[in-house]
mmCIF file of C-alpha atoms in Angstrom:
data_model
loop_
_atom_site.group_PDB
_atom_site.id
_atom_site.type_symbol
_atom_site.label_atom_id
_atom_site.label_comp_id
_atom_site.label_asym_id
_atom_site.label_seq_id
_atom_site.Cartn_x
_atom_site.Cartn_y
_atom_site.Cartn_z
ATOM 1 C CA UNK A 2 1.704 -15.249 25.233
ATOM 2 C CA UNK A 3 0.339 -16.421 28.084
ATOM 3 C CA UNK A 4 -3.055 -18.115 29.121
ATOM 4 C CA UNK A 5 -5.209 -15.136 30.152
ATOM 5 C CA UNK A 6 -8.983 -15.408 29.308
ATOM 6 C CA UNK A 7 -11.725 -18.254 30.494
ATOM 7 C CA UNK A 8 -12.952 -20.319 27.372
ATOM 8 C CA UNK A 9 -16.193 -18.885 28.221
ATOM 9 C CA UNK A 10 -15.590 -15.353 26.904
ATOM 10 C CA UNK A 11 -17.976 -13.773 24.380
ATOM 11 C CA UNK A 12 -16.620 -14.337 21.148
ATOM 12 C CA UNK A 13 -17.379 -10.562 20.778
ATOM 13 C CA UNK A 14 -14.809 -9.575 23.417
ATOM 14 C CA UNK A 15 -12.446 -12.280 22.221
ATOM 15 C CA UNK A 16 -12.172 -11.019 18.890
ATOM 16 C CA UNK A 17 -11.728 -7.580 20.166
ATOM 17 C CA UNK A 18 -8.864 -8.788 22.080
ATOM 18 C CA UNK A 19 -7.306 -9.908 18.728
ATOM 19 C CA UNK A 20 -7.344 -6.933 17.180
ATOM 20 C CA UNK A 21 -5.467 -5.203 20.116
ATOM 21 C CA UNK A 22 -3.344 -7.992 19.816
ATOM 22 C CA UNK A 23 -2.640 -7.827 15.923
ATOM 23 C CA UNK A 24 -2.109 -3.402 16.675
ATOM 24 C CA UNK A 25 0.391 -4.591 19.046
ATOM 25 C CA UNK A 26 2.636 -7.304 17.507
ATOM 26 C CA UNK A 27 1.912 -6.917 13.373
ATOM 27 C CA UNK A 28 1.108 -10.191 12.864
ATOM 28 C CA UNK A 29 -1.204 -12.967 14.976
ATOM 29 C CA UNK A 30 -0.969 -16.867 14.816
ATOM 30 C CA UNK A 31 -3.827 -18.850 15.744
ATOM 31 C CA UNK A 32 -1.862 -21.757 17.640
ATOM 32 C CA UNK A 33 -0.518 -18.925 19.755
ATOM 33 C CA UNK A 34 -3.988 -17.036 20.021
ATOM 34 C CA UNK A 35 -5.841 -20.919 21.271
ATOM 35 C CA UNK A 36 -3.079 -21.230 24.194
ATOM 36 C CA UNK A 37 -3.945 -17.481 24.985
ATOM 37 C CA UNK A 38 -7.579 -17.220 24.983
ATOM 38 C CA UNK A 39 -8.124 -21.026 25.736
ATOM 39 C CA UNK A 40 -10.212 -21.881 23.227
ATOM 40 C CA UNK A 41 -9.282 -24.853 20.246
ATOM 41 C CA UNK A 42 -7.894 -23.428 16.784
ATOM 42 C CA UNK A 43 -10.915 -23.674 15.204
ATOM 43 C CA UNK A 44 -12.774 -21.291 17.148
ATOM 44 C CA UNK A 45 -9.410 -19.197 16.975
ATOM 45 C CA UNK A 46 -10.290 -19.272 12.860
ATOM 46 C CA UNK A 47 -14.452 -19.273 12.820
ATOM 47 C CA UNK A 48 -12.762 -15.592 14.417
ATOM 48 C CA UNK A 49 -10.143 -14.678 12.352
ATOM 49 C CA UNK A 50 -13.072 -15.822 8.707
ATOM 50 C CA UNK A 51 -15.053 -13.227 11.004
ATOM 51 C CA UNK A 52 -12.479 -10.332 11.246
ATOM 52 C CA UNK A 53 -11.754 -10.800 7.473
ATOM 53 C CA UNK A 54 -15.190 -10.835 5.941
ATOM 54 C CA UNK A 55 -16.035 -7.756 8.208
ATOM 55 C CA UNK A 56 -12.653 -6.524 6.375
ATOM 56 C CA UNK A 57 -10.501 -6.106 9.387
ATOM 57 C CA UNK A 58 -8.018 -8.195 8.665
ATOM 58 C CA UNK A 59 -6.031 -10.264 5.782
ATOM 59 C CA UNK A 60 -5.859 -13.980 7.160
ATOM 60 C CA UNK A 61 -2.818 -16.011 5.537
ATOM 61 C CA UNK A 62 -1.994 -19.464 6.392
ATOM 62 C CA UNK A 63 -1.796 -19.920 10.501
ATOM 63 C CA UNK A 64 -2.801 -16.374 11.601
ATOM 64 C CA UNK A 65 -3.684 -13.069 10.289
ATOM 65 C CA UNK A 66 -2.039 -9.532 9.311
ATOM 66 C CA UNK A 67 -3.527 -5.914 9.738
ATOM 67 C CA UNK A 68 -4.919 -4.373 6.850
ATOM 68 C CA UNK A 69 -4.474 -0.369 6.318
ATOM 69 C CA UNK A 70 -7.138 1.905 7.732
ATOM 70 C CA UNK A 71 -8.335 2.877 4.585
ATOM 71 C CA UNK A 72 -9.175 -0.310 2.966
ATOM 72 C CA UNK A 73 -12.056 0.100 1.139
ATOM 73 C CA UNK A 74 -12.664 3.205 1.076
ATOM 74 C CA UNK A 75 -13.451 5.206 -2.428
ATOM 75 C CA UNK A 76 -11.349 7.187 -4.260
ATOM 76 C CA UNK A 77 -13.281 10.884 -3.589
ATOM 77 C CA UNK A 78 -13.741 9.752 0.076
ATOM 78 C CA UNK A 79 -9.462 9.019 0.520
ATOM 79 C CA UNK A 80 -9.356 12.284 -1.721
ATOM 80 C CA UNK A 81 -11.192 14.224 0.475
ATOM 81 C CA UNK A 82 -9.825 13.795 3.290
ATOM 82 C CA UNK A 83 -6.978 15.912 4.697
ATOM 83 C CA UNK A 84 -3.933 14.156 5.413
ATOM 84 C CA UNK A 85 -1.005 16.432 6.227
ATOM 85 C CA UNK A 86 1.334 13.096 6.366
ATOM 86 C CA UNK A 87 0.431 12.489 2.394
ATOM 87 C CA UNK A 88 0.982 15.759 1.750
ATOM 88 C CA UNK A 89 4.205 16.123 3.493
ATOM 89 C CA UNK A 90 5.592 12.521 2.232
ATOM 90 C CA UNK A 91 4.695 13.571 -1.275
ATOM 91 C CA UNK A 92 6.671 16.928 -0.979
ATOM 92 C CA UNK A 93 10.099 15.110 -0.116
ATOM 93 C CA UNK A 94 9.686 12.591 -2.983
ATOM 94 C CA UNK A 95 9.895 14.632 -5.176
ATOM 95 C CA UNK A 96 13.212 15.435 -4.930
ATOM 96 C CA UNK A 97 14.243 12.344 -7.339
ATOM 97 C CA UNK A 98 12.465 13.975 -10.059
ATOM 98 C CA UNK A 99 14.469 15.462 -12.948
ATOM 99 C CA UNK A 100 14.144 16.871 -16.152
ATOM 100 C CA UNK A 101 13.684 15.188 -19.510
ATOM 101 C CA UNK A 102 12.785 11.687 -17.836
ATOM 102 C CA UNK A 103 10.170 9.825 -18.536
ATOM 103 C CA UNK A 104 7.313 8.984 -15.123
ATOM 104 C CA UNK A 105 4.672 6.623 -14.095
ATOM 105 C CA UNK A 106 2.574 7.499 -11.635
ATOM 106 C CA UNK A 107 0.781 5.250 -10.472
ATOM 107 C CA UNK A 108 -3.092 5.095 -9.043
ATOM 108 C CA UNK A 109 -3.661 6.529 -4.785
ATOM 109 C CA UNK A 110 -4.517 9.949 -3.725
ATOM 110 C CA UNK A 111 -0.822 9.464 -2.721
ATOM 111 C CA UNK A 112 0.185 9.622 -6.003
ATOM 112 C CA UNK A 113 -1.944 12.143 -6.887
ATOM 113 C CA UNK A 114 -0.585 14.307 -3.965
ATOM 114 C CA UNK A 115 2.867 13.971 -5.754
ATOM 115 C CA UNK A 116 2.001 15.037 -8.858
ATOM 116 C CA UNK A 117 0.316 18.479 -7.778
ATOM 117 C CA UNK A 118 3.811 18.913 -5.927
ATOM 118 C CA UNK A 119 6.191 18.947 -8.553
ATOM 119 C CA UNK A 120 7.823 21.899 -9.666
ATOM 120 C CA UNK A 121 5.705 24.417 -11.663
ATOM 121 C CA UNK A 122 8.773 24.352 -14.251
ATOM 122 C CA UNK A 123 9.897 20.936 -14.219
ATOM 123 C CA UNK A 124 9.835 19.075 -17.683
ATOM 124 C CA UNK A 125 9.061 15.688 -18.884
ATOM 125 C CA UNK A 126 7.093 12.765 -19.977
ATOM 126 C CA UNK A 127 4.433 11.983 -17.601
ATOM 127 C CA UNK A 128 2.659 8.676 -18.153
ATOM 128 C CA UNK A 129 -0.608 7.136 -16.025
ATOM 129 C CA UNK A 130 -3.804 5.460 -16.345
ATOM 130 C CA UNK A 131 -5.585 7.628 -13.431
ATOM 131 C CA UNK A 132 -7.174 10.158 -14.936
ATOM 132 C CA UNK A 133 -7.122 12.212 -12.249
ATOM 133 C CA UNK A 134 -3.503 12.496 -12.014
ATOM 134 C CA UNK A 135 -3.282 13.158 -15.842
ATOM 135 C CA UNK A 136 -5.881 16.073 -15.365
ATOM 136 C CA UNK A 137 -3.069 17.288 -12.224
ATOM 137 C CA UNK A 138 -0.151 17.183 -14.461
ATOM 138 C CA UNK A 139 -1.702 18.653 -17.632
ATOM 139 C CA UNK A 140 -1.555 22.119 -15.571
ATOM 140 C CA UNK A 141 2.115 22.296 -15.705
ATOM 141 C CA UNK A 142 3.666 24.000 -18.996
ATOM 142 C CA UNK A 143 6.091 21.381 -19.573
ATOM 143 C CA UNK A 144 5.008 18.055 -19.009
ATOM 144 C CA UNK A 145 3.549 16.108 -21.454
ATOM 145 C CA UNK A 146 1.267 13.709 -20.393
ATOM 146 C CA UNK A 147 0.186 10.355 -21.687
ATOM 147 C CA UNK A 148 -3.385 9.035 -20.498
ATOM 148 C CA UNK A 149 -3.598 5.204 -20.695
ATOM 149 C CA UNK A 150 -7.090 3.904 -21.524
ATOM 150 C CA UNK A 151 -9.255 1.315 -21.220
ATOM 151 C CA UNK A 152 -11.986 0.194 -18.610
ATOM 152 C CA UNK A 153 -12.298 2.552 -15.717
ATOM 153 C CA UNK A 154 -12.182 1.323 -11.895
ATOM 154 C CA UNK A 155 -14.671 3.353 -10.106
ATOM 155 C CA UNK A 156 -13.168 2.242 -6.745
ATOM 156 C CA UNK A 157 -9.950 3.382 -7.959
ATOM 157 C CA UNK A 158 -10.491 5.924 -10.964
ATOM 158 C CA UNK A 159 -7.681 4.006 -13.290
ATOM 159 C CA UNK A 160 -7.755 2.609 -16.116
ATOM 160 C CA UNK A 161 -6.948 -1.420 -17.096
ATOM 161 C CA UNK A 162 -7.476 -4.317 -19.208
ATOM 162 C CA UNK A 163 -5.466 -5.023 -22.411
ATOM 163 C CA UNK A 164 -5.384 -1.963 -24.378
ATOM 164 C CA UNK A 165 -3.729 -0.278 -20.910
ATOM 165 C CA UNK A 166 -1.634 -3.044 -20.295
ATOM 166 C CA UNK A 167 -0.059 -3.181 -24.043
ATOM 167 C CA UNK A 168 0.596 0.906 -23.723
ATOM 168 C CA UNK A 169 2.176 0.184 -20.549
ATOM 169 C CA UNK A 170 4.525 -2.041 -22.006
ATOM 170 C CA UNK A 171 5.424 -0.568 -24.946
ATOM 171 C CA UNK A 172 6.890 2.382 -22.537
ATOM 172 C CA UNK A 173 10.393 2.380 -21.062
ATOM 173 C CA UNK A 174 10.417 5.015 -17.717
ATOM 174 C CA UNK A 175 13.319 6.346 -15.882
ATOM 175 C CA UNK A 176 10.841 6.366 -12.458
ATOM 176 C CA UNK A 177 7.860 5.375 -10.769
ATOM 177 C CA UNK A 178 6.171 6.358 -7.635
ATOM 178 C CA UNK A 179 4.260 3.525 -6.973
ATOM 179 C CA UNK A 180 0.843 3.637 -4.744
ATOM 180 C CA UNK A 181 1.044 1.470 -1.762
ATOM 181 C CA UNK A 182 -2.634 -0.162 -0.352
ATOM 182 C CA UNK A 183 -0.866 -2.124 1.701
ATOM 183 C CA UNK A 184 3.818 -3.532 1.757
ATOM 184 C CA UNK A 185 4.858 -6.440 4.193
ATOM 185 C CA UNK A 186 8.405 -7.216 3.680
ATOM 186 C CA UNK A 187 8.115 -10.813 3.696
ATOM 187 C CA UNK A 188 4.932 -10.885 1.260
ATOM 188 C CA UNK A 189 5.376 -7.813 -0.813
ATOM 189 C CA UNK A 190 3.217 -4.914 -2.197
ATOM 190 C CA UNK A 191 -0.884 -6.089 -2.568
ATOM 191 C CA UNK A 192 -3.770 -4.779 -3.438
ATOM 192 C CA UNK A 193 -7.391 -4.658 -2.502
ATOM 193 C CA UNK A 194 -8.423 -4.529 -6.445
ATOM 194 C CA UNK A 195 -7.515 -7.795 -8.504
ATOM 195 C CA UNK A 196 -8.228 -5.882 -11.703
ATOM 196 C CA UNK A 197 -5.119 -3.163 -11.481
ATOM 197 C CA UNK A 198 -2.700 -5.874 -10.156
ATOM 198 C CA UNK A 199 -1.361 -6.435 -13.797
ATOM 199 C CA UNK A 200 -1.300 -2.871 -14.432
ATOM 200 C CA UNK A 201 0.733 -2.274 -11.516
ATOM 201 C CA UNK A 202 2.923 -4.918 -12.303
ATOM 202 C CA UNK A 203 3.625 -3.358 -15.970
ATOM 203 C CA UNK A 204 4.830 -0.633 -14.644
ATOM 204 C CA UNK A 205 7.441 -1.789 -12.833
ATOM 205 C CA UNK A 206 8.178 -4.411 -15.276
ATOM 206 C CA UNK A 207 8.802 -0.512 -17.441
ATOM 207 C CA UNK A 208 10.317 1.712 -15.146
ATOM 208 C CA UNK A 209 14.131 1.538 -14.074
ATOM 209 C CA UNK A 210 13.856 2.791 -10.655
ATOM 210 C CA UNK A 211 10.499 2.575 -8.697
ATOM 211 C CA UNK A 212 10.189 4.949 -5.377
ATOM 212 C CA UNK A 213 7.010 3.901 -3.065
ATOM 213 C CA UNK A 214 5.643 6.298 -1.185
ATOM 214 C CA UNK A 215 3.365 5.200 1.754
ATOM 215 C CA UNK A 216 1.757 6.391 4.791
ATOM 216 C CA UNK A 217 3.066 4.355 8.217
ATOM 217 C CA UNK A 218 -0.575 2.479 8.301
ATOM 218 C CA UNK A 219 -0.091 0.489 5.110
ATOM 219 C CA UNK A 220 3.777 -0.913 6.747
ATOM 220 C CA UNK A 221 3.237 -4.519 8.103
ATOM 221 C CA UNK A 222 -0.369 -4.611 5.951
ATOM 222 C CA UNK A 223 -1.446 -6.804 3.449
ATOM 223 C CA UNK A 224 -4.281 -6.821 0.964
ATOM 224 C CA UNK A 225 -5.557 -10.179 -0.742
ATOM 225 C CA UNK A 226 -3.963 -9.776 -4.340
ATOM 226 C CA UNK A 227 0.261 -9.892 -4.138
ATOM 227 C CA UNK A 228 1.359 -7.178 -7.114
ATOM 228 C CA UNK A 229 5.742 -7.551 -6.535
ATOM 229 C CA UNK A 230 7.604 -8.532 -4.177
ATOM 230 C CA UNK A 231 9.387 -5.734 -2.417
ATOM 231 C CA UNK A 232 12.880 -6.387 -3.216
ATOM 232 C CA UNK A 233 11.094 -4.669 -6.872
ATOM 233 C CA UNK A 234 11.899 -1.265 -4.843
ATOM 234 C CA UNK A 235 14.515 0.550 -5.215
ATOM 235 C CA UNK A 236 13.377 3.329 -1.969
ATOM 236 C CA UNK A 237 11.039 3.662 0.036
ATOM 237 C CA UNK A 238 9.028 6.806 1.282
ATOM 238 C CA UNK A 239 7.154 7.118 5.134
ATOM 239 C CA UNK A 240 6.496 8.858 8.185
ATOM 240 C CA UNK A 241 9.168 10.208 10.165
ATOM 241 C CA UNK A 242 7.700 8.758 13.459
ATOM 242 C CA UNK A 243 7.607 4.988 11.929
ATOM 243 C CA UNK A 244 9.665 2.970 14.619
ATOM 244 C CA UNK A 245 13.541 1.070 13.366
ATOM 245 C CA UNK A 246 11.564 -2.094 14.143
ATOM 246 C CA UNK A 247 8.685 -1.335 11.411
ATOM 247 C CA UNK A 248 10.905 -0.511 8.667
ATOM 248 C CA UNK A 249 14.823 -2.875 9.644
ATOM 249 C CA UNK A 250 12.550 -5.271 7.469
ATOM 250 C CA UNK A 251 13.085 -3.877 3.755
ATOM 251 C CA UNK A 252 16.583 -2.572 4.932
ATOM 252 C CA UNK A 253 17.405 -5.714 5.101
ATOM 253 C CA UNK A 254 16.153 -6.683 1.413
ATOM 254 C CA UNK A 255 18.374 -3.939 0.199
ATOM 255 C CA UNK A 256 16.059 -1.107 0.207
ATOM 256 C CA UNK A 257 16.992 2.503 0.657
ATOM 257 C CA UNK A 258 13.799 3.343 3.751
ATOM 258 C CA UNK A 259 13.658 7.332 4.013
ATOM 259 C CA UNK A 260 11.436 9.053 6.341
ATOM 260 C CA UNK A 261 10.012 12.354 5.827
#
């Protein structure tokens, strides 16, 4: 970055410009921002702290990463929003489901779309901790639904706790569809909600193969709580319009990246 700004620039304007740089570059570093805006690193750290507190960035050592655009939205808001990209991704992802499998469905609006996009005559055993996904799966005559119980998180409409964890640990699944709050090739899959991390980790441990299905805004982003490294994925399904630069890091980890 080149020095382009006077030191007296208003903090609010500087923070807006930091967000633009973050959107452009996918990551910002405090030392580079300090030189770019001709202010101290302490000033930049305060800027990043303010942006983090507002839920606009996720601070990391030495800088910040973007957060997904829908970070913090409750479940009903996300489900109620018409998102053609999520529908296309879901319809593409169901091609890997086969008759007779045991399939884990993680919580999330995209995994709900996947459950609703299965072939009408599919026969399988489905396991989920999300009641709304369980209801969607129950409409299929050939699907046996196992609903994992526990304390319900109103933000995610998914169960958590010791009983939920014990049930998932006792299951060996062929396939898992995971919802993604945020994913970064170096940091991994991360979540906004601490209580759902052990459940997600147990699902990863219980599945022979994991497919992550996500819209482009979740790529290169981070939430506060890390679930697993990206290497735990077999496939990553995302939008067709994603630039190659945004997905090459995942391919370098040996993940099959598919653009739907």
